[in-house]
Short mmCIF file of C-alpha atoms in Angstrom, two decimals:
data_model
loop_
_atom_site.label_atom_id
_atom_site.label_comp_id
_atom_site.label_asym_id
_atom_site.label_seq_id
_atom_site.Cartn_x
_atom_site.Cartn_y
_atom_site.Cartn_z
CA MET A 850 -56.42 22.37 -106.62
CA GLY A 851 -57.99 21.25 -108.79
CA LYS A 852 -57.87 18.52 -111.51
CA VAL A 853 -57.22 20.45 -114.59
CA ALA A 854 -54.20 22.20 -112.52
CA VAL A 855 -52.87 18.67 -111.52
CA GLY A 856 -52.81 17.78 -115.16
CA ALA A 857 -50.81 20.88 -116.44
CA ALA A 858 -48.72 20.20 -113.44
CA VAL A 859 -47.77 16.67 -114.29
CA VAL A 860 -47.32 17.98 -117.80
CA CYS A 861 -45.46 20.49 -116.99
CA ALA A 862 -42.85 18.48 -114.75
CA ALA A 863 -42.24 15.37 -117.96
CA ALA A 864 -41.98 18.42 -119.80
CA VAL A 865 -39.16 19.54 -117.81
CA CYS A 866 -37.84 15.84 -117.08
CA ALA A 867 -37.47 15.56 -121.22
CA ALA A 868 -35.99 18.46 -121.41
CA ALA A 869 -33.57 18.33 -118.38
CA ALA A 870 -33.02 14.27 -120.42
CA LEU A 871 -32.18 16.01 -124.08
CA VAL A 872 -29.55 18.06 -122.02
CA VAL A 873 -27.99 15.23 -120.66
CA ARG A 874 -28.08 12.62 -123.41
CA HIS A 875 -26.37 15.87 -125.28
CA ARG A 876 -23.54 16.71 -123.55
CA MET A 877 -23.61 13.24 -122.60
CA ARG A 878 -22.90 12.44 -126.14
CA SER A 879 -21.37 15.98 -126.63
CA SER A 880 -18.88 15.20 -124.61
CA GLY A 881 -18.56 10.59 -126.30
CA LYS A 882 -17.45 13.16 -129.35
CA TRP A 883 -15.30 15.11 -127.16
CA ALA A 884 -13.83 11.62 -125.96
CA ARG A 885 -13.27 11.01 -129.19
CA ALA A 886 -11.26 13.82 -130.72
CA MET A 887 -8.96 13.04 -127.54
CA ALA A 888 -8.26 9.51 -128.30
CA VAL A 889 -7.49 10.66 -131.62
CA LEU A 890 -5.26 13.44 -131.14
CA ARG A 891 -3.22 11.05 -127.92
CA GLU A 892 -2.71 7.95 -129.98
CA PHE A 893 -1.51 10.65 -132.79
CA GLU A 894 0.97 11.99 -129.85
CA GLU A 895 1.95 8.13 -128.87
CA LYS A 896 2.75 7.17 -132.29
CA CYS A 897 5.11 10.25 -132.17
CA SER A 898 6.47 9.78 -129.50
CA THR A 899 10.36 10.68 -129.83
CA PRO A 900 12.64 9.87 -126.78
CA ILE A 901 16.24 10.29 -126.68
CA GLY A 902 16.52 5.69 -127.18
CA LYS A 903 14.64 5.98 -130.58
CA LEU A 904 15.86 9.33 -131.35
CA LYS A 905 20.09 8.42 -130.86
CA GLN A 906 18.54 4.70 -132.60
CA VAL A 907 17.55 7.07 -135.57
CA ALA A 908 20.84 8.71 -135.71
CA ASP A 909 22.66 5.84 -135.86
CA ALA A 910 20.25 4.70 -138.56
CA MET A 911 21.10 7.05 -140.46
CA THR A 912 25.94 7.33 -139.92
CA VAL A 913 25.49 3.34 -141.40
CA GLU A 914 23.34 4.84 -144.55
CA MET A 915 26.71 7.29 -145.00
CA GLN A 916 28.38 4.37 -145.12
CA ALA A 917 26.84 2.47 -146.79
CA GLY A 918 26.06 4.93 -149.32
CA LEU A 919 30.01 6.38 -150.12
CA ALA A 920 30.50 2.67 -150.05
CA SER A 921 29.01 1.60 -153.46
CA GLU A 922 26.79 3.17 -155.93
CA GLY A 923 23.18 2.28 -154.74
CA GLY A 924 24.47 1.51 -152.84
CA SER A 925 22.38 3.09 -150.09
CA LYS A 926 18.63 4.68 -149.72
CA LEU A 927 21.50 8.41 -149.39
CA LYS A 928 22.55 9.25 -152.65
CA MET A 929 25.53 10.42 -150.53
CA LEU A 930 27.08 12.48 -154.00
CA ILE A 931 30.25 13.40 -154.66
CA SER A 932 30.06 17.15 -155.46
CA TYR A 933 34.16 17.51 -156.49
CA VAL A 934 34.29 21.24 -154.22
CA ASP A 935 37.52 19.91 -152.75
CA ASN A 936 37.99 23.79 -152.25
CA LEU A 937 35.88 25.30 -150.09
CA PRO A 938 36.95 29.07 -149.20
CA THR A 939 39.17 30.35 -146.65
CA GLY A 940 38.53 34.63 -146.43
CA ASP A 941 42.27 34.93 -149.03
CA GLU A 942 39.46 35.02 -151.60
CA LYS A 943 39.94 38.54 -154.20
CA GLY A 944 38.40 39.48 -156.58
CA LEU A 945 35.36 40.13 -158.69
CA PHE A 946 32.82 36.98 -158.49
CA TYR A 947 29.39 36.34 -160.12
CA ALA A 948 26.48 33.79 -159.15
CA LEU A 949 23.76 31.86 -160.50
CA ASP A 950 20.79 31.48 -158.68
CA LEU A 951 18.67 28.90 -159.97
CA GLY A 952 16.18 26.35 -158.76
CA GLY A 953 12.37 27.48 -159.77
CA THR A 954 10.27 29.74 -161.85
CA ASN A 955 12.93 32.69 -160.79
CA PHE A 956 16.31 33.28 -160.60
CA ARG A 957 19.13 36.02 -158.88
CA VAL A 958 22.47 36.42 -160.73
CA LEU A 959 24.89 37.85 -158.13
CA ARG A 960 27.53 40.03 -157.71
CA VAL A 961 30.76 40.02 -154.12
CA GLN A 962 33.88 42.33 -154.36
CA LEU A 963 36.13 39.95 -152.16
CA GLY A 964 38.94 41.58 -149.61
CA GLY A 965 40.53 39.08 -148.60
CA LYS A 966 41.55 38.21 -145.27
CA SER A 967 40.92 42.26 -144.05
CA GLY A 968 38.06 43.14 -146.07
CA ARG A 969 35.69 39.62 -146.99
CA VAL A 970 33.07 40.85 -148.56
CA VAL A 971 33.90 43.84 -149.45
CA LYS A 972 30.39 44.72 -152.04
CA GLN A 973 27.92 42.87 -153.54
CA GLU A 974 24.99 42.84 -155.63
CA PHE A 975 22.43 41.04 -156.83
CA ASP A 976 19.45 40.85 -159.11
CA GLU A 977 16.07 38.53 -159.84
CA VAL A 978 14.62 37.79 -162.39
CA SER A 979 10.86 36.11 -163.37
CA ILE A 980 11.10 33.16 -165.65
CA PRO A 981 8.37 33.59 -168.05
CA PRO A 982 6.09 31.16 -167.90
CA HIS A 983 6.29 29.20 -172.32
CA LEU A 984 10.36 28.89 -171.98
CA MET A 985 10.11 26.88 -168.47
CA THR A 986 7.98 23.86 -171.01
CA ALA A 987 9.92 25.49 -174.24
CA SER A 988 13.35 24.02 -175.93
CA SER A 989 16.58 24.60 -173.73
CA GLU A 990 18.32 26.75 -176.16
CA ALA A 991 15.54 29.34 -175.40
CA LEU A 992 15.72 29.55 -172.10
CA PHE A 993 19.10 29.50 -171.28
CA ASP A 994 19.97 32.30 -174.60
CA PHE A 995 17.06 34.08 -172.21
CA ILE A 996 18.58 33.34 -168.69
CA ALA A 997 21.90 34.87 -170.36
CA ALA A 998 21.15 37.40 -171.95
CA ALA A 999 20.10 38.50 -167.72
CA LEU A 1000 23.63 37.03 -167.38
CA ALA A 1001 24.60 39.85 -170.07
CA LYS A 1002 22.29 42.96 -168.83
CA PHE A 1003 24.05 42.96 -165.05
CA VAL A 1004 27.02 42.34 -166.11
CA ALA A 1005 27.01 45.73 -168.37
CA GLU A 1006 25.52 47.55 -165.25
CA GLU A 1007 28.53 46.38 -163.29
CA GLY A 1008 29.73 50.44 -161.36
CA GLU A 1009 32.23 51.18 -158.97
CA GLY A 1010 33.34 49.09 -156.48
CA PHE A 1011 33.79 46.42 -158.26
CA HIS A 1012 36.78 45.09 -159.94
CA PRO A 1013 37.52 42.47 -162.72
CA ALA A 1014 41.35 41.41 -163.44
CA PRO A 1015 42.29 43.01 -166.47
CA GLY A 1016 42.95 40.63 -169.51
CA ARG A 1017 41.65 37.83 -167.50
CA GLN A 1018 37.34 35.90 -167.81
CA ARG A 1019 35.30 37.20 -165.42
CA GLU A 1020 34.10 33.07 -163.04
CA LEU A 1021 31.14 32.90 -162.18
CA GLY A 1022 29.45 29.91 -159.48
CA PHE A 1023 26.04 28.24 -160.62
CA THR A 1024 23.44 26.74 -158.83
CA PHE A 1025 21.35 24.91 -160.29
CA SER A 1026 18.72 22.87 -157.73
CA PHE A 1027 17.25 20.25 -159.78
CA PRO A 1028 18.48 17.14 -160.24
CA VAL A 1029 22.35 16.78 -161.70
CA ARG A 1030 24.68 13.86 -162.39
CA GLN A 1031 28.13 15.61 -161.73
CA LEU A 1032 30.73 15.08 -163.63
CA SER A 1033 33.14 17.51 -162.54
CA ILE A 1034 32.97 20.27 -160.10
CA SER A 1035 32.19 22.72 -163.78
CA SER A 1036 29.85 19.43 -165.06
CA GLY A 1037 26.31 17.67 -164.56
CA THR A 1038 24.04 16.72 -166.47
CA LEU A 1039 20.11 17.38 -165.63
CA ILE A 1040 18.89 14.21 -164.53
CA LYS A 1041 15.38 15.14 -164.49
CA TRP A 1042 13.84 18.84 -164.24
CA THR A 1043 10.74 19.30 -160.96
CA LYS A 1044 9.18 22.69 -160.00
CA GLY A 1045 7.04 23.07 -162.64
CA PHE A 1046 10.29 22.78 -166.60
CA ASN A 1047 9.47 20.17 -168.87
CA ILE A 1048 11.71 20.80 -171.46
CA GLN A 1049 12.54 17.43 -172.02
CA ASP A 1050 15.22 18.68 -175.17
CA THR A 1051 17.90 19.05 -171.55
CA VAL A 1052 17.63 15.62 -169.49
CA GLY A 1053 20.83 14.85 -170.37
CA GLN A 1054 22.91 17.56 -171.38
CA ASP A 1055 25.07 19.31 -169.30
CA VAL A 1056 23.42 22.38 -167.85
CA VAL A 1057 27.09 23.92 -167.70
CA ALA A 1058 27.59 23.30 -171.93
CA GLU A 1059 24.12 24.75 -172.23
CA LEU A 1060 24.32 27.92 -170.46
CA THR A 1061 28.41 28.22 -172.10
CA ARG A 1062 27.26 27.82 -175.62
CA ALA A 1063 24.71 30.15 -174.79
CA MET A 1064 26.45 33.25 -173.25
CA GLU A 1065 28.88 32.79 -176.41
CA ARG A 1066 26.54 33.40 -178.43
CA ILE A 1067 25.74 36.93 -177.52
CA GLY A 1068 29.91 37.32 -177.36
CA LEU A 1069 29.50 36.76 -173.05
CA ASP A 1070 33.46 36.12 -171.93
CA MET A 1071 32.77 34.10 -168.60
CA ARG A 1072 33.22 31.01 -167.00
CA VAL A 1073 31.70 28.97 -165.31
CA ALA A 1074 33.97 27.37 -161.69
CA ALA A 1075 31.71 26.05 -160.39
CA LEU A 1076 28.51 23.97 -160.45
CA VAL A 1077 26.73 23.53 -157.09
CA ASN A 1078 23.36 23.23 -154.93
CA ASP A 1079 21.75 25.36 -152.63
CA THR A 1080 22.78 23.01 -149.75
CA ILE A 1081 26.36 23.09 -151.13
CA GLY A 1082 26.50 26.88 -151.55
CA THR A 1083 25.35 27.15 -148.01
CA LEU A 1084 28.56 25.06 -146.74
CA ALA A 1085 30.98 27.55 -148.52
CA GLY A 1086 28.74 30.13 -147.37
CA GLY A 1087 29.29 29.36 -143.68
CA ARG A 1088 32.74 28.45 -144.17
CA TYR A 1089 33.74 31.48 -145.30
CA THR A 1090 32.37 33.00 -142.16
CA ASN A 1091 33.92 30.42 -139.96
CA GLN A 1092 37.13 27.59 -140.47
CA ASP A 1093 35.27 25.67 -137.96
CA VAL A 1094 32.23 24.66 -140.23
CA VAL A 1095 31.94 21.14 -140.96
CA ALA A 1096 28.14 20.50 -142.44
CA ALA A 1097 25.59 22.42 -143.12
CA VAL A 1098 21.81 21.44 -143.10
CA ILE A 1099 18.77 22.87 -145.35
CA LEU A 1100 15.17 22.96 -143.72
CA GLY A 1101 13.05 24.65 -145.70
CA THR A 1102 10.34 24.00 -148.53
CA GLY A 1103 12.74 20.66 -148.83
CA THR A 1104 15.64 19.36 -147.03
CA ASN A 1105 19.36 18.17 -147.24
CA ALA A 1106 22.60 18.27 -145.67
CA ALA A 1107 26.33 17.98 -146.91
CA TYR A 1108 29.03 18.06 -145.42
CA VAL A 1109 32.84 17.65 -145.57
CA GLU A 1110 34.06 14.56 -145.51
CA ARG A 1111 37.65 12.95 -146.05
CA ALA A 1112 38.61 11.59 -149.17
CA HIS A 1113 40.05 8.10 -148.43
CA ALA A 1114 37.09 7.58 -146.24
CA ILE A 1115 35.13 7.51 -149.28
CA PRO A 1116 34.96 3.82 -151.32
CA LYS A 1117 33.48 4.79 -153.74
CA TRP A 1118 35.55 7.43 -155.45
CA HIS A 1119 38.29 5.77 -157.93
CA GLY A 1120 39.79 9.43 -158.86
CA LEU A 1121 43.23 10.78 -157.65
CA LEU A 1122 42.88 12.80 -154.11
CA PRO A 1123 42.27 15.92 -154.58
CA LYS A 1124 45.31 18.18 -152.67
CA SER A 1125 43.55 18.90 -149.84
CA GLY A 1126 42.23 15.47 -149.70
CA GLU A 1127 38.53 16.78 -148.60
CA MET A 1128 35.22 16.60 -150.34
CA VAL A 1129 32.21 17.88 -150.12
CA ILE A 1130 29.50 15.10 -150.14
CA ASN A 1131 26.18 16.26 -150.66
CA MET A 1132 23.55 13.63 -149.07
CA GLU A 1133 20.42 14.49 -150.43
CA TRP A 1134 19.15 12.75 -146.97
CA GLY A 1135 15.63 14.02 -147.82
CA ASN A 1136 15.65 10.20 -148.81
CA PHE A 1137 16.80 8.13 -145.00
CA ARG A 1138 14.08 6.30 -144.04
CA SER A 1139 14.64 3.80 -141.79
CA SER A 1140 12.38 1.21 -139.01
CA HIS A 1141 13.26 3.40 -136.97
CA LEU A 1142 11.70 6.50 -137.86
CA PRO A 1143 7.47 7.03 -136.30
CA LEU A 1144 5.66 7.19 -139.21
CA THR A 1145 1.96 7.08 -138.45
CA GLU A 1146 -0.91 6.20 -140.80
CA TYR A 1147 -1.10 10.85 -141.67
CA ASP A 1148 2.02 10.15 -143.19
CA GLN A 1149 1.56 6.62 -144.82
CA GLY A 1150 -2.02 9.21 -146.68
CA LEU A 1151 0.75 12.00 -147.16
CA ASP A 1152 3.19 9.27 -148.31
CA VAL A 1153 0.19 7.29 -151.15
CA GLU A 1154 -0.58 10.50 -152.12
CA SER A 1155 2.19 11.91 -153.30
CA LEU A 1156 3.76 12.53 -156.45
CA ASN A 1157 6.85 10.17 -155.24
CA PRO A 1158 5.72 7.76 -153.27
CA GLY A 1159 8.21 5.20 -150.79
CA GLU A 1160 10.65 8.47 -151.61
CA GLN A 1161 11.83 11.32 -149.70
CA ILE A 1162 10.00 9.91 -146.56
CA PHE A 1163 13.13 11.63 -144.24
CA GLU A 1164 11.65 14.99 -145.94
CA LYS A 1165 7.80 14.70 -145.89
CA MET A 1166 7.67 14.40 -141.80
CA ILE A 1167 10.36 17.81 -140.97
CA SER A 1168 10.00 20.08 -143.98
CA GLY A 1169 7.16 22.93 -144.52
CA MET A 1170 5.87 21.43 -147.41
CA TYR A 1171 4.81 18.96 -145.77
CA LEU A 1172 3.96 19.99 -141.45
CA GLY A 1173 1.40 21.46 -142.43
CA ASP A 1174 -0.85 18.88 -143.79
CA ILE A 1175 0.23 16.46 -141.53
CA VAL A 1176 -1.63 18.42 -139.09
CA ARG A 1177 -4.98 18.98 -141.80
CA ARG A 1178 -4.63 15.23 -142.32
CA VAL A 1179 -5.44 14.67 -138.30
CA LEU A 1180 -7.69 17.53 -138.38
CA CYS A 1181 -10.05 16.17 -140.78
CA LYS A 1182 -10.19 12.01 -138.79
CA MET A 1183 -11.58 14.51 -135.52
CA ALA A 1184 -13.97 16.39 -137.41
CA GLU A 1185 -14.45 12.47 -139.41
CA GLU A 1186 -14.82 10.50 -136.15
CA ALA A 1187 -15.80 12.54 -134.30
CA GLU A 1188 -17.49 15.74 -135.57
CA PHE A 1189 -15.42 18.20 -133.70
CA PHE A 1190 -15.82 20.59 -135.37
CA GLY A 1191 -19.12 19.73 -135.56
CA ASP A 1192 -21.99 17.29 -137.66
CA THR A 1193 -20.13 17.99 -141.23
CA VAL A 1194 -16.54 17.66 -141.87
CA PRO A 1195 -15.59 21.26 -143.68
CA GLN A 1196 -14.92 20.67 -147.21
CA ASN A 1197 -11.81 23.06 -146.99
CA LEU A 1198 -9.96 20.59 -144.98
CA LYS A 1199 -10.78 17.95 -147.08
CA VAL A 1200 -8.19 20.06 -149.38
CA PRO A 1201 -4.41 18.69 -149.97
CA PHE A 1202 -1.79 21.40 -148.48
CA ILE A 1203 -4.41 23.83 -148.46
CA LEU A 1204 -2.88 24.51 -144.56
CA ARG A 1205 0.59 25.52 -145.27
CA THR A 1206 3.36 25.33 -142.57
CA PRO A 1207 3.10 29.34 -142.54
CA ASP A 1208 0.19 29.05 -140.95
CA MET A 1209 0.61 26.74 -139.14
CA SER A 1210 3.39 28.50 -137.00
CA ALA A 1211 1.25 31.12 -137.35
CA MET A 1212 -0.92 29.01 -135.08
CA HIS A 1213 0.87 27.07 -132.63
CA HIS A 1214 2.40 31.13 -131.67
CA ASP A 1215 -0.68 32.71 -131.13
CA THR A 1216 -0.12 33.88 -127.29
CA SER A 1217 -3.52 35.50 -127.57
CA PRO A 1218 -5.26 34.59 -124.36
CA ASP A 1219 -8.05 33.80 -127.43
CA LEU A 1220 -6.41 32.31 -129.47
CA LYS A 1221 -7.74 35.19 -132.11
CA VAL A 1222 -5.07 34.13 -135.00
CA VAL A 1223 -5.61 30.27 -134.76
CA ALA A 1224 -9.40 31.49 -135.17
CA SER A 1225 -8.59 33.77 -137.90
CA LYS A 1226 -6.25 31.24 -140.02
CA LEU A 1227 -9.71 28.45 -138.91
CA LYS A 1228 -11.50 30.86 -140.33
CA ASP A 1229 -9.59 32.21 -143.67
CA ILE A 1230 -8.09 29.35 -145.15
CA LEU A 1231 -11.25 26.27 -143.58
CA GLU A 1232 -14.35 28.06 -143.33
CA ILE A 1233 -14.69 26.56 -139.59
CA SER A 1234 -15.96 29.72 -137.90
CA ASN A 1235 -17.35 29.32 -133.75
CA THR A 1236 -15.32 26.96 -132.34
CA SER A 1237 -14.76 27.26 -128.88
CA LEU A 1238 -11.35 28.03 -126.59
CA LYS A 1239 -10.77 24.84 -126.10
CA MET A 1240 -10.88 23.04 -129.37
CA ARG A 1241 -8.47 25.83 -130.68
CA LYS A 1242 -5.77 25.28 -127.46
CA THR A 1243 -6.43 21.52 -128.47
CA ILE A 1244 -5.42 22.28 -132.84
CA VAL A 1245 -2.18 24.64 -130.90
CA GLU A 1246 -1.75 20.89 -128.91
CA LEU A 1247 -1.43 19.09 -132.60
CA CYS A 1248 0.77 22.10 -134.82
CA ASP A 1249 2.74 20.72 -131.22
CA ILE A 1250 2.83 17.39 -131.94
CA VAL A 1251 3.78 17.34 -135.33
CA ALA A 1252 6.70 20.15 -135.18
CA THR A 1253 8.29 19.20 -131.97
CA ARG A 1254 8.85 15.65 -134.16
CA GLY A 1255 9.80 17.09 -136.88
CA ALA A 1256 12.18 19.37 -135.34
CA ARG A 1257 13.48 16.81 -132.93
CA LEU A 1258 14.70 14.06 -135.82
CA SER A 1259 16.28 16.83 -137.73
CA ALA A 1260 18.30 17.85 -134.68
CA ALA A 1261 18.88 13.50 -134.47
CA GLY A 1262 19.84 13.44 -138.28
CA ILE A 1263 21.78 16.01 -137.76
CA LEU A 1264 23.61 14.50 -134.70
CA GLY A 1265 24.42 11.15 -137.26
CA ILE A 1266 26.40 13.15 -138.99
CA LEU A 1267 28.81 14.18 -136.39
CA LYS A 1268 29.35 10.82 -135.05
CA LYS A 1269 29.61 10.28 -139.39
CA LEU A 1270 32.59 12.70 -138.79
CA GLY A 1271 33.99 11.30 -135.00
CA ARG A 1272 32.54 14.11 -133.95
CA ASP A 1273 30.34 12.78 -130.98
CA THR A 1274 32.28 12.54 -128.49
CA VAL A 1275 35.08 14.42 -126.51
CA LYS A 1276 38.78 13.81 -127.63
CA ASP A 1277 41.38 14.11 -124.39
CA GLY A 1278 42.23 16.95 -123.90
CA GLU A 1279 41.29 17.81 -127.17
CA LYS A 1280 38.71 21.57 -128.03
CA GLN A 1281 37.98 20.67 -131.57
CA LYS A 1282 34.56 23.32 -132.53
CA SER A 1283 32.49 21.86 -135.05
CA VAL A 1284 29.94 24.17 -136.08
CA ILE A 1285 27.26 22.94 -138.30
CA ALA A 1286 26.21 26.15 -141.97
CA LEU A 1287 21.92 26.25 -141.07
CA ASP A 1288 19.71 27.93 -143.41
CA GLY A 1289 16.03 27.86 -145.22
CA GLY A 1290 12.93 28.91 -144.59
CA LEU A 1291 11.23 26.57 -141.96
CA TYR A 1292 15.12 27.23 -139.42
CA GLU A 1293 14.76 30.25 -140.08
CA HIS A 1294 10.77 31.79 -138.80
CA TYR A 1295 9.41 28.71 -137.02
CA THR A 1296 11.09 29.58 -134.16
CA LYS A 1297 9.19 26.68 -132.24
CA PHE A 1298 10.84 24.70 -134.47
CA ARG A 1299 14.29 25.81 -134.14
CA SER A 1300 14.67 25.84 -130.50
CA SER A 1301 13.58 22.49 -130.07
CA MET A 1302 15.19 21.19 -132.46
CA GLU A 1303 18.57 22.68 -131.14
CA LYS A 1304 17.04 21.80 -128.08
CA THR A 1305 17.73 18.85 -128.58
CA LEU A 1306 20.04 18.80 -130.25
CA LYS A 1307 22.02 19.47 -126.84
CA GLU A 1308 20.19 16.35 -124.79
CA LEU A 1309 21.34 14.29 -126.91
CA LEU A 1310 25.46 15.33 -127.19
CA GLY A 1311 25.01 16.28 -123.47
CA GLU A 1312 26.46 19.48 -122.05
CA GLU A 1313 29.99 18.57 -122.43
CA VAL A 1314 29.96 18.08 -125.49
CA ALA A 1315 27.08 20.37 -126.55
CA ALA A 1316 29.57 23.50 -125.60
CA ASN A 1317 32.24 21.94 -128.95
CA ILE A 1318 29.09 22.20 -131.59
CA LEU A 1319 27.68 25.19 -132.51
CA ILE A 1320 24.82 26.70 -135.02
CA GLU A 1321 25.48 29.13 -136.53
CA HIS A 1322 22.41 30.24 -139.45
CA SER A 1323 23.45 30.73 -142.78
CA ASN A 1324 21.52 33.49 -144.54
CA ASP A 1325 21.77 32.94 -148.17
CA GLY A 1326 24.54 30.11 -148.85
CA SER A 1327 22.83 29.52 -152.03
CA GLY A 1328 23.55 33.93 -153.94
CA ILE A 1329 27.05 34.53 -152.15
CA GLY A 1330 27.69 30.39 -151.80
CA ALA A 1331 28.31 29.96 -155.28
CA ALA A 1332 29.82 33.21 -155.88
CA LEU A 1333 32.38 32.08 -153.65
CA LEU A 1334 32.89 28.58 -154.27
CA ALA A 1335 33.98 29.62 -158.34
CA ALA A 1336 37.09 31.92 -156.00
CA SER A 1337 38.28 28.61 -154.64
CA HIS A 1338 37.88 27.28 -157.66
CA SER A 1339 39.21 29.65 -160.02
CA GLN A 1340 41.32 29.48 -162.65
CA TYR A 1341 43.82 31.99 -161.92
CA LEU A 1342 44.26 30.62 -158.10
CA GLU A 1343 47.86 28.57 -159.83
CA VAL A 1344 48.84 31.67 -161.19
CA GLU A 1345 48.55 33.56 -157.93
CA GLU A 1346 49.99 31.56 -155.77
CA PRO A 1347 53.96 31.74 -154.94
#
């Protein structure tokens, strides 16, 4: 073999060795990055853990805060607002009742004909109306005149099957999903607008009086019988179909709970005790916080950058508005510290709330062998393509960690309410059923969240007690529930009672 050939062979061998070393180095580097990404995920998983012992501590803390909030105004992070609803529907209600549901940029008007125990909801109709954007920042009069006009138009279309009682005023339940200081069953002053509304001359005013004046201006003869929020509407709708309903929980974009309390167990109530002996309490449970909540650096980051830092901590861990963004924040850290998506951090990954909870749910429920849905969501929303199956599986696991923590904490909150009511144990020989009415898009559409929550509640209660606790989906509480509350607080009830 000539010297040239030997030289060439040596050079060749050196090149092969160098290439092999590069490959090994690249593999070591990428496996090092993967290990770093996994370390971020595992640390997050550990901080999110919700063993049964911890959940029971959360439930106990919820019960303690409930008691403190009932004892005095401002005594707790939970407002425990007195709703003045002391008559929940029984199923005996009869007649034609209306509801107005105002909670965002659209409002709904609804009518129901109730037929008592035998007929129940004989017929119902509703209409949805968009509020022109300029009215959301105009004057109080302009907004309520617009709403009253839509209501009058809806009343004018009353057709077959709806029978207003002769000589009686029509009655309306008003669901108003903004912060209100309730003064009675049919009055409350606006504390502040949210959700894009900003009409200064309504703040501090009684919203029922505003609506009533607007109806009078156009000659619409209708009385607002009940002013409620969507959670109390859900409780009323649930109770109408099932008398064992003791509480309602909304798990949607936001979250809240309401329940039926014994009136004598409310120290801050100074009025006459209601005849029923009961009072519905609007907990505003989204504002619950406790040292037992498994908060992470990502929750703290989300809170600091939110519109209401330090408030609604429980809501920020469990509701649909925030779950997707927690996933995004963890992915962002994996991208920054471990180059999870390559050398650069994808720009869209830095945009708050770009990853919505419905998208997170779609990825979490992806059953295709190559996780096609995950791939398309990453591409369409975050503009990340060329992901490996291993990466996509990791993202599904991250969705599972966030959803499971939220679901299990929701279950702990429900246990807290059952404890406050003394319904978390089985009394000797007693088989009292307790039903929780649930509504909201997160509960309705995020299947893995729902089943994790229900499974956790059973686990927390134990088999024997769990057999007496039921969760029921109470659809459209905020609409029909408000009409039912107008019926159960009708001015004509006394007339009809023998």
